Structure formats: C-alpha cells, structure tokens
JSON list of C-alpha atoms in Angstrom, two decimals:
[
{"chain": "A", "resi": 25, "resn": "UNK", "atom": "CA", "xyz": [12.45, -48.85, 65.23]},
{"chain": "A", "resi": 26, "resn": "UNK", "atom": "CA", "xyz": [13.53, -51.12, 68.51]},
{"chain": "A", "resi": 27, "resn": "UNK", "atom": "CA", "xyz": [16.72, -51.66, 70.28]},
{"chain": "A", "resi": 28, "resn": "UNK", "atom": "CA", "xyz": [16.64, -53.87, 73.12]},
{"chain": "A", "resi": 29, "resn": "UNK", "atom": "CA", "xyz": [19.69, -52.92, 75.55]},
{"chain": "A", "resi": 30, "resn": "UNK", "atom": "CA", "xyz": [21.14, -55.03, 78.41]},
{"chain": "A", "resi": 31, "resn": "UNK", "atom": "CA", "xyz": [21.81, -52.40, 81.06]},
{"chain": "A", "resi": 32, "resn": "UNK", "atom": "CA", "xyz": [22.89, -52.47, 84.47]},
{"chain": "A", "resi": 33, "resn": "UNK", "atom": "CA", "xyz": [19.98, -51.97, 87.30]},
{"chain": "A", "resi": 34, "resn": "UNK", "atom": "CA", "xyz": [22.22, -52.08, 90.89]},
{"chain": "A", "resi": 35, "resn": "UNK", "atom": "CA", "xyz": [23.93, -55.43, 90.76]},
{"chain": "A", "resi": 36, "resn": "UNK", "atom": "CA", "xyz": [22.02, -57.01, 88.32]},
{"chain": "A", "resi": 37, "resn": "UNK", "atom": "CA", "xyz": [21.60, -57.06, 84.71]},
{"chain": "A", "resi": 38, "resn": "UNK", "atom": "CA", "xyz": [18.14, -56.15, 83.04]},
{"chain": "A", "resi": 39, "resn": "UNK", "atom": "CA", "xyz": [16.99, -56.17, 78.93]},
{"chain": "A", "resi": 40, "resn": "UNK", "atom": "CA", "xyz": [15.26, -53.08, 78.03]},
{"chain": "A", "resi": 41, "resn": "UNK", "atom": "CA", "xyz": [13.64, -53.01, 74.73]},
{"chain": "A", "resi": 42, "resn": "UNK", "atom": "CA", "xyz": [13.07, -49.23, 73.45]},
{"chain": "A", "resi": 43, "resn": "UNK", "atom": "CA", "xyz": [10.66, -48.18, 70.74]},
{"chain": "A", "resi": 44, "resn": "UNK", "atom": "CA", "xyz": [10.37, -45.39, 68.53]},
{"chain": "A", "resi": 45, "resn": "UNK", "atom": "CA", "xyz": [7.46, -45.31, 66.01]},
{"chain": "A", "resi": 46, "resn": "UNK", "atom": "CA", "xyz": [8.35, -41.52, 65.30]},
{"chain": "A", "resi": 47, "resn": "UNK", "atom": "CA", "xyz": [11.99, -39.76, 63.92]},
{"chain": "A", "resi": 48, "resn": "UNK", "atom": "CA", "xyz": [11.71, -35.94, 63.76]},
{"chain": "A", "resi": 49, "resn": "UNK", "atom": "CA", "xyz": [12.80, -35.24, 60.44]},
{"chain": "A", "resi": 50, "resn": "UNK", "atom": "CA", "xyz": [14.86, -32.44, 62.64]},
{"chain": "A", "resi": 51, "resn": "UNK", "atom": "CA", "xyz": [17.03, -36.18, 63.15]},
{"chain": "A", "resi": 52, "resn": "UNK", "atom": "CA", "xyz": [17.08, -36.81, 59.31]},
{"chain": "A", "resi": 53, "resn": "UNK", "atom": "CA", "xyz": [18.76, -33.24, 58.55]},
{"chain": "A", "resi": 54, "resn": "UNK", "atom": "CA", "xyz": [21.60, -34.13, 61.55]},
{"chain": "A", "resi": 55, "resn": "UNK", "atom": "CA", "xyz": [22.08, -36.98, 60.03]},
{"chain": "A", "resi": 56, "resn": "UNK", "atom": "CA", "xyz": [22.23, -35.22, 56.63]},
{"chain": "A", "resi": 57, "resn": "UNK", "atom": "CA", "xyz": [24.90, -33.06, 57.74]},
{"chain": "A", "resi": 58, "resn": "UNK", "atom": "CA", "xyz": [26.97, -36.02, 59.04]},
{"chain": "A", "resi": 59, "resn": "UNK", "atom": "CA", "xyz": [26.61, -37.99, 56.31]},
{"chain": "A", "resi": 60, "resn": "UNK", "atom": "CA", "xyz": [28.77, -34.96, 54.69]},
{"chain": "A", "resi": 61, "resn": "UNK", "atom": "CA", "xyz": [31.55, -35.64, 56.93]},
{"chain": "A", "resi": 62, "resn": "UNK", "atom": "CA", "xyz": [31.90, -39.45, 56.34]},
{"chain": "A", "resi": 63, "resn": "UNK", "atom": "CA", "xyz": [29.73, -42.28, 54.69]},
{"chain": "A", "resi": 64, "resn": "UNK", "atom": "CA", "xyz": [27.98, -44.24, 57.45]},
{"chain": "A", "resi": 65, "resn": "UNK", "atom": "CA", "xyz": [27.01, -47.20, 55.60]},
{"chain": "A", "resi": 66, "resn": "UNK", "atom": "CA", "xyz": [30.33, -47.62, 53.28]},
{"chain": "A", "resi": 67, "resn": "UNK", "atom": "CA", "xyz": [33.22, -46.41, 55.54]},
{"chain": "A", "resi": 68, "resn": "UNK", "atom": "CA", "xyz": [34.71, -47.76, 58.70]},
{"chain": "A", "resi": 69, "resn": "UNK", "atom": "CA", "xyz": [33.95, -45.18, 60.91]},
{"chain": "A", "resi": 70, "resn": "UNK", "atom": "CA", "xyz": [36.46, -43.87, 63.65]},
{"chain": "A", "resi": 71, "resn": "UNK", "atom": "CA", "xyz": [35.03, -43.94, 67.25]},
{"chain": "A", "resi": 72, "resn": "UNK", "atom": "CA", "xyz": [34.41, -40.70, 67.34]},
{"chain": "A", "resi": 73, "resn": "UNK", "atom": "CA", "xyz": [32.31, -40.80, 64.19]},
{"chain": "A", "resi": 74, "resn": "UNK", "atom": "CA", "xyz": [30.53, -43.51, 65.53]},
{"chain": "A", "resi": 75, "resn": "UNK", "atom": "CA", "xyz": [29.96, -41.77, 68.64]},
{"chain": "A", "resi": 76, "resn": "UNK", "atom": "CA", "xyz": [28.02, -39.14, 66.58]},
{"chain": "A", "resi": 77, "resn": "UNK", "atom": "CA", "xyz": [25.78, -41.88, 64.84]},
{"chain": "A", "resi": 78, "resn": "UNK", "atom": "CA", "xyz": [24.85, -43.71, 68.03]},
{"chain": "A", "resi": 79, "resn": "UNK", "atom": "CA", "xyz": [24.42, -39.68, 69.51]},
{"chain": "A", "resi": 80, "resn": "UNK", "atom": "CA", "xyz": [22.06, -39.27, 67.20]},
{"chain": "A", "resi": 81, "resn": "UNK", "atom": "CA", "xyz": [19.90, -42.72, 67.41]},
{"chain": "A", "resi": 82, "resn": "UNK", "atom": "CA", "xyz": [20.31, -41.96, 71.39]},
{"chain": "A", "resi": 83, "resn": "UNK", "atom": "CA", "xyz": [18.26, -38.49, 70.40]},
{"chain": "A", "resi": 84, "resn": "UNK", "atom": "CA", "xyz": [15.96, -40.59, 68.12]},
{"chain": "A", "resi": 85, "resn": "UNK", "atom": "CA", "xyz": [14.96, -42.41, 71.08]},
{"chain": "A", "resi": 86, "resn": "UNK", "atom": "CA", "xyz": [14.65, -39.07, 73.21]},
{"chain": "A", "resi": 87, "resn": "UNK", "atom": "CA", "xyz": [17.08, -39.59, 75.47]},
{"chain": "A", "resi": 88, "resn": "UNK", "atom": "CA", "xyz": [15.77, -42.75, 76.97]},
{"chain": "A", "resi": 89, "resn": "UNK", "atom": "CA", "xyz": [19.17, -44.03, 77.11]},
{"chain": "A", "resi": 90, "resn": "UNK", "atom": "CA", "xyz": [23.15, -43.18, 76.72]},
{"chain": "A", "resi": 91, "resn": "UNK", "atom": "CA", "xyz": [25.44, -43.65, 74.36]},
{"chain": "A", "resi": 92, "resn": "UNK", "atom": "CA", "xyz": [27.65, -45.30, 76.81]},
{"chain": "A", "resi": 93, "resn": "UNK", "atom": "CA", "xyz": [24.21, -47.70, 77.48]},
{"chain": "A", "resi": 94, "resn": "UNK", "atom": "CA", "xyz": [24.29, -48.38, 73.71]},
{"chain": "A", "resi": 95, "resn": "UNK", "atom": "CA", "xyz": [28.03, -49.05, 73.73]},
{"chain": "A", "resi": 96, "resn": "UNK", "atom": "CA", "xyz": [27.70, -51.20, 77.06]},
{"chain": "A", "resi": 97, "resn": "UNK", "atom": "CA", "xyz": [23.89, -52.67, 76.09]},
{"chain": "A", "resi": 98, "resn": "UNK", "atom": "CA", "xyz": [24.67, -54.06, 72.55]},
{"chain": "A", "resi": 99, "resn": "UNK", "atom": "CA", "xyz": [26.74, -56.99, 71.19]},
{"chain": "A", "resi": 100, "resn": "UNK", "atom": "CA", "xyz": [29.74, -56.56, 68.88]},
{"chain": "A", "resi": 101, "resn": "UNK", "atom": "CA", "xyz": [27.48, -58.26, 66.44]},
{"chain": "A", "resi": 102, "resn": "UNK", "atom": "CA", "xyz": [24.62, -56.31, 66.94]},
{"chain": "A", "resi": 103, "resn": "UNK", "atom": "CA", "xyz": [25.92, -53.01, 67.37]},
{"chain": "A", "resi": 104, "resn": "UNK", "atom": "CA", "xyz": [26.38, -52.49, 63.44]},
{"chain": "A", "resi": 105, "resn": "UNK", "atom": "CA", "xyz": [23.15, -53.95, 62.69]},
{"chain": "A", "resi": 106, "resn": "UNK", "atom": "CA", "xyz": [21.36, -51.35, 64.83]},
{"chain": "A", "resi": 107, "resn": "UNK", "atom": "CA", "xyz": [23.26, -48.29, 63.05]},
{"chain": "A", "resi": 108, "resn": "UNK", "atom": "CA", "xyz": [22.68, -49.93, 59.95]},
{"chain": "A", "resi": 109, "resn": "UNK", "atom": "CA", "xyz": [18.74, -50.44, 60.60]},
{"chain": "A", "resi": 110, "resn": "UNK", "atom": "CA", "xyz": [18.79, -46.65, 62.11]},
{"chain": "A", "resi": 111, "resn": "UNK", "atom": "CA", "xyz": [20.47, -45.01, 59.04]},
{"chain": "A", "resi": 112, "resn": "UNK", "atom": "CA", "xyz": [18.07, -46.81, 56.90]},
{"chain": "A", "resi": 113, "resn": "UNK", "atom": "CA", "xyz": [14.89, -45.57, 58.71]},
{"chain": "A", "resi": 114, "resn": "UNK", "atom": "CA", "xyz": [16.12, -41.91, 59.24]},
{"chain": "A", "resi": 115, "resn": "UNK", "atom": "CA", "xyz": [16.30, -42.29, 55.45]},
{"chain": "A", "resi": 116, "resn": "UNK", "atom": "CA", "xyz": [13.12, -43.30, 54.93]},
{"chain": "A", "resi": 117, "resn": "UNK", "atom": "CA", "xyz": [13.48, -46.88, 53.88]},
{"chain": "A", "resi": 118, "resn": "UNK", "atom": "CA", "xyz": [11.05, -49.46, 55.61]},
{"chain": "A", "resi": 119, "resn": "UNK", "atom": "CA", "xyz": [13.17, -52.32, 56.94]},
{"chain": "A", "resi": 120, "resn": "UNK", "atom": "CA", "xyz": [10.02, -54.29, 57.66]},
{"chain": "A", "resi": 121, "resn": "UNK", "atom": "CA", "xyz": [6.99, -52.95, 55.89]},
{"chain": "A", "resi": 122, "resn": "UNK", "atom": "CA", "xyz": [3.52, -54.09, 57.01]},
{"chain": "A", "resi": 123, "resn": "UNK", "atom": "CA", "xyz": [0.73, -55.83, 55.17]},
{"chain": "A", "resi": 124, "resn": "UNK", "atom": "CA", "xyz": [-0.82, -52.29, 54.93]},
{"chain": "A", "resi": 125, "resn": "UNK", "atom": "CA", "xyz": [2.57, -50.36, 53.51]},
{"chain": "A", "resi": 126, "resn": "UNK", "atom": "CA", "xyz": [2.79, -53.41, 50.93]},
{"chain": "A", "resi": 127, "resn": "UNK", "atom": "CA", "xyz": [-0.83, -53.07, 49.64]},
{"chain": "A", "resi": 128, "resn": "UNK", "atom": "CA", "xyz": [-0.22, -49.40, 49.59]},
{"chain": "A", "resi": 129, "resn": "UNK", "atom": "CA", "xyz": [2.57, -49.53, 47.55]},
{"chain": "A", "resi": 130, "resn": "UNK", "atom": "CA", "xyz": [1.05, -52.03, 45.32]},
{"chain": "A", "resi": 131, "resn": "UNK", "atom": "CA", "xyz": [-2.37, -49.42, 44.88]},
{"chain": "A", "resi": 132, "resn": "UNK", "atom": "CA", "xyz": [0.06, -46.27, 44.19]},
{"chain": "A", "resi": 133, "resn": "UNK", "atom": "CA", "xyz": [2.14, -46.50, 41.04]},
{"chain": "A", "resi": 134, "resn": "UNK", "atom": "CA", "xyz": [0.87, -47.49, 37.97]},
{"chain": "A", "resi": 135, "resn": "UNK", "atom": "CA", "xyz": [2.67, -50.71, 36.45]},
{"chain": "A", "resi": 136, "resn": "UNK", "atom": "CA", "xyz": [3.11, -48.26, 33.59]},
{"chain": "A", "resi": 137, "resn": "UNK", "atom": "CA", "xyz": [3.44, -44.31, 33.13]},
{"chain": "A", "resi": 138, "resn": "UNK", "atom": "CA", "xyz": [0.50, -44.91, 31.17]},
{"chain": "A", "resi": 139, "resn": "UNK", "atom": "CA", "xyz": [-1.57, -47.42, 33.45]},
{"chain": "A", "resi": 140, "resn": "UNK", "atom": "CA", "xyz": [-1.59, -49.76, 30.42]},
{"chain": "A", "resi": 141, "resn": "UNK", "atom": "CA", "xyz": [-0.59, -53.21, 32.27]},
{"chain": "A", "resi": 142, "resn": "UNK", "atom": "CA", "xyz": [-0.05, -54.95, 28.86]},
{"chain": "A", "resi": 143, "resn": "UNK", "atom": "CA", "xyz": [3.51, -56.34, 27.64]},
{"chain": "A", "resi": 144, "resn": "UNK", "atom": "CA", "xyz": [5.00, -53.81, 25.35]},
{"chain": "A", "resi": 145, "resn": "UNK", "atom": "CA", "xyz": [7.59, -55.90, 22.57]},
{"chain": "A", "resi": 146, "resn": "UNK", "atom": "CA", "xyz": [10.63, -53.11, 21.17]},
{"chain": "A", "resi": 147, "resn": "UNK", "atom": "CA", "xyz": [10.74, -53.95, 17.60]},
{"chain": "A", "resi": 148, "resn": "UNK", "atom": "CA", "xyz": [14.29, -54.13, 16.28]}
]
C-alpha cells in the first residue's frame, strides 16, 4: 500500500509518498477488534473512531508518520479513499493485483470441483 502525504518541512510544503509492502497480521487482529466496535466501511464513523482507523494505518506504516500528518497531509477527497484502500488490504483483498497474482489465481482453482472444464446442462 502507498499514501503520499503533503507535510510541512520548515516553511515549505513537501509530498512524501510512503510504502508498505508488509501488514503484520498483529494489524489485521486490531483491526478485527475494531471492526467489533463499529463498521468501517458501512458507517459514518465519529472522529474519534476515525482516529483509531487512521491510528492503526499510521502503525501499518511503522510510525513513519502521525495521525495529525494524515489528517493535515490528505485531501477531503482522498482521505476516505485511503481508509477504504487500507481496510481492504488489512483484509486481505488485492486492490491492484499484478500480472503474477492474476496468473496465479487463474493456475489455482479448478473451473470445476471436479476439474472437468465442460458445460454441464440441469435437465428439468
């Protein structure tokens, strides 16, 4: 995952893009637990709830940067998008898979619990 801040350096104002290839799954079971409390994805979250989201993607990251950077660095428009991208991959879900995930996937599973490939017609 990447979130590219704008943050303040002295008087003048710098982008910072931040990368994390690796969540702890320590982050997944915090995330578990708040998930309890309120729905992240399908509420409106207070500030204080959303406070313990961004808390949480600012531990993701490993402290690289504050939740009062995230707050200050992000737009109103972005802001969402960025807790919506970092619930999704602290669930698991690839937002954008690579060439290599896709041909993975597409090697894996069987089109059929059977491996037979051909059309099956229910009679009726």
């Amino acid at each position: 995952m990447k979130i590219e801040l704008r943050l303040k350096e002295g008087e003048k104002k710098v982008t910072k893009m931040f990368e994390n290839t690796f969540i702890p799954a320590l982050v997944f079971r915090k995330y578990y637990v708040l998930e309890q409390e309120f729905n992240v994805l399908n509420e409106e979250p207070t500030i204080e709830q959303m406070d313990k989201v961004i808390a949480l993607m600012v531990e993701a990251f490993e402290n690289q940067f504050t939740i009062d950077e995230v707050w200050a660095g992000l737009s109103t428009f972005t802001l969402p998008e960025k807790i919506f991208e970092f619930v999704l991959t602290v669930k698991g879900v690839k937002i954008n898979p690579t060439e290599e995930d896709l041909k993975k996937e597409s090697e894996g599973t069987p089109a059929t619990p059977s491996g037979d490939t051909t059309e099956h017609q229910e009679s009726v």
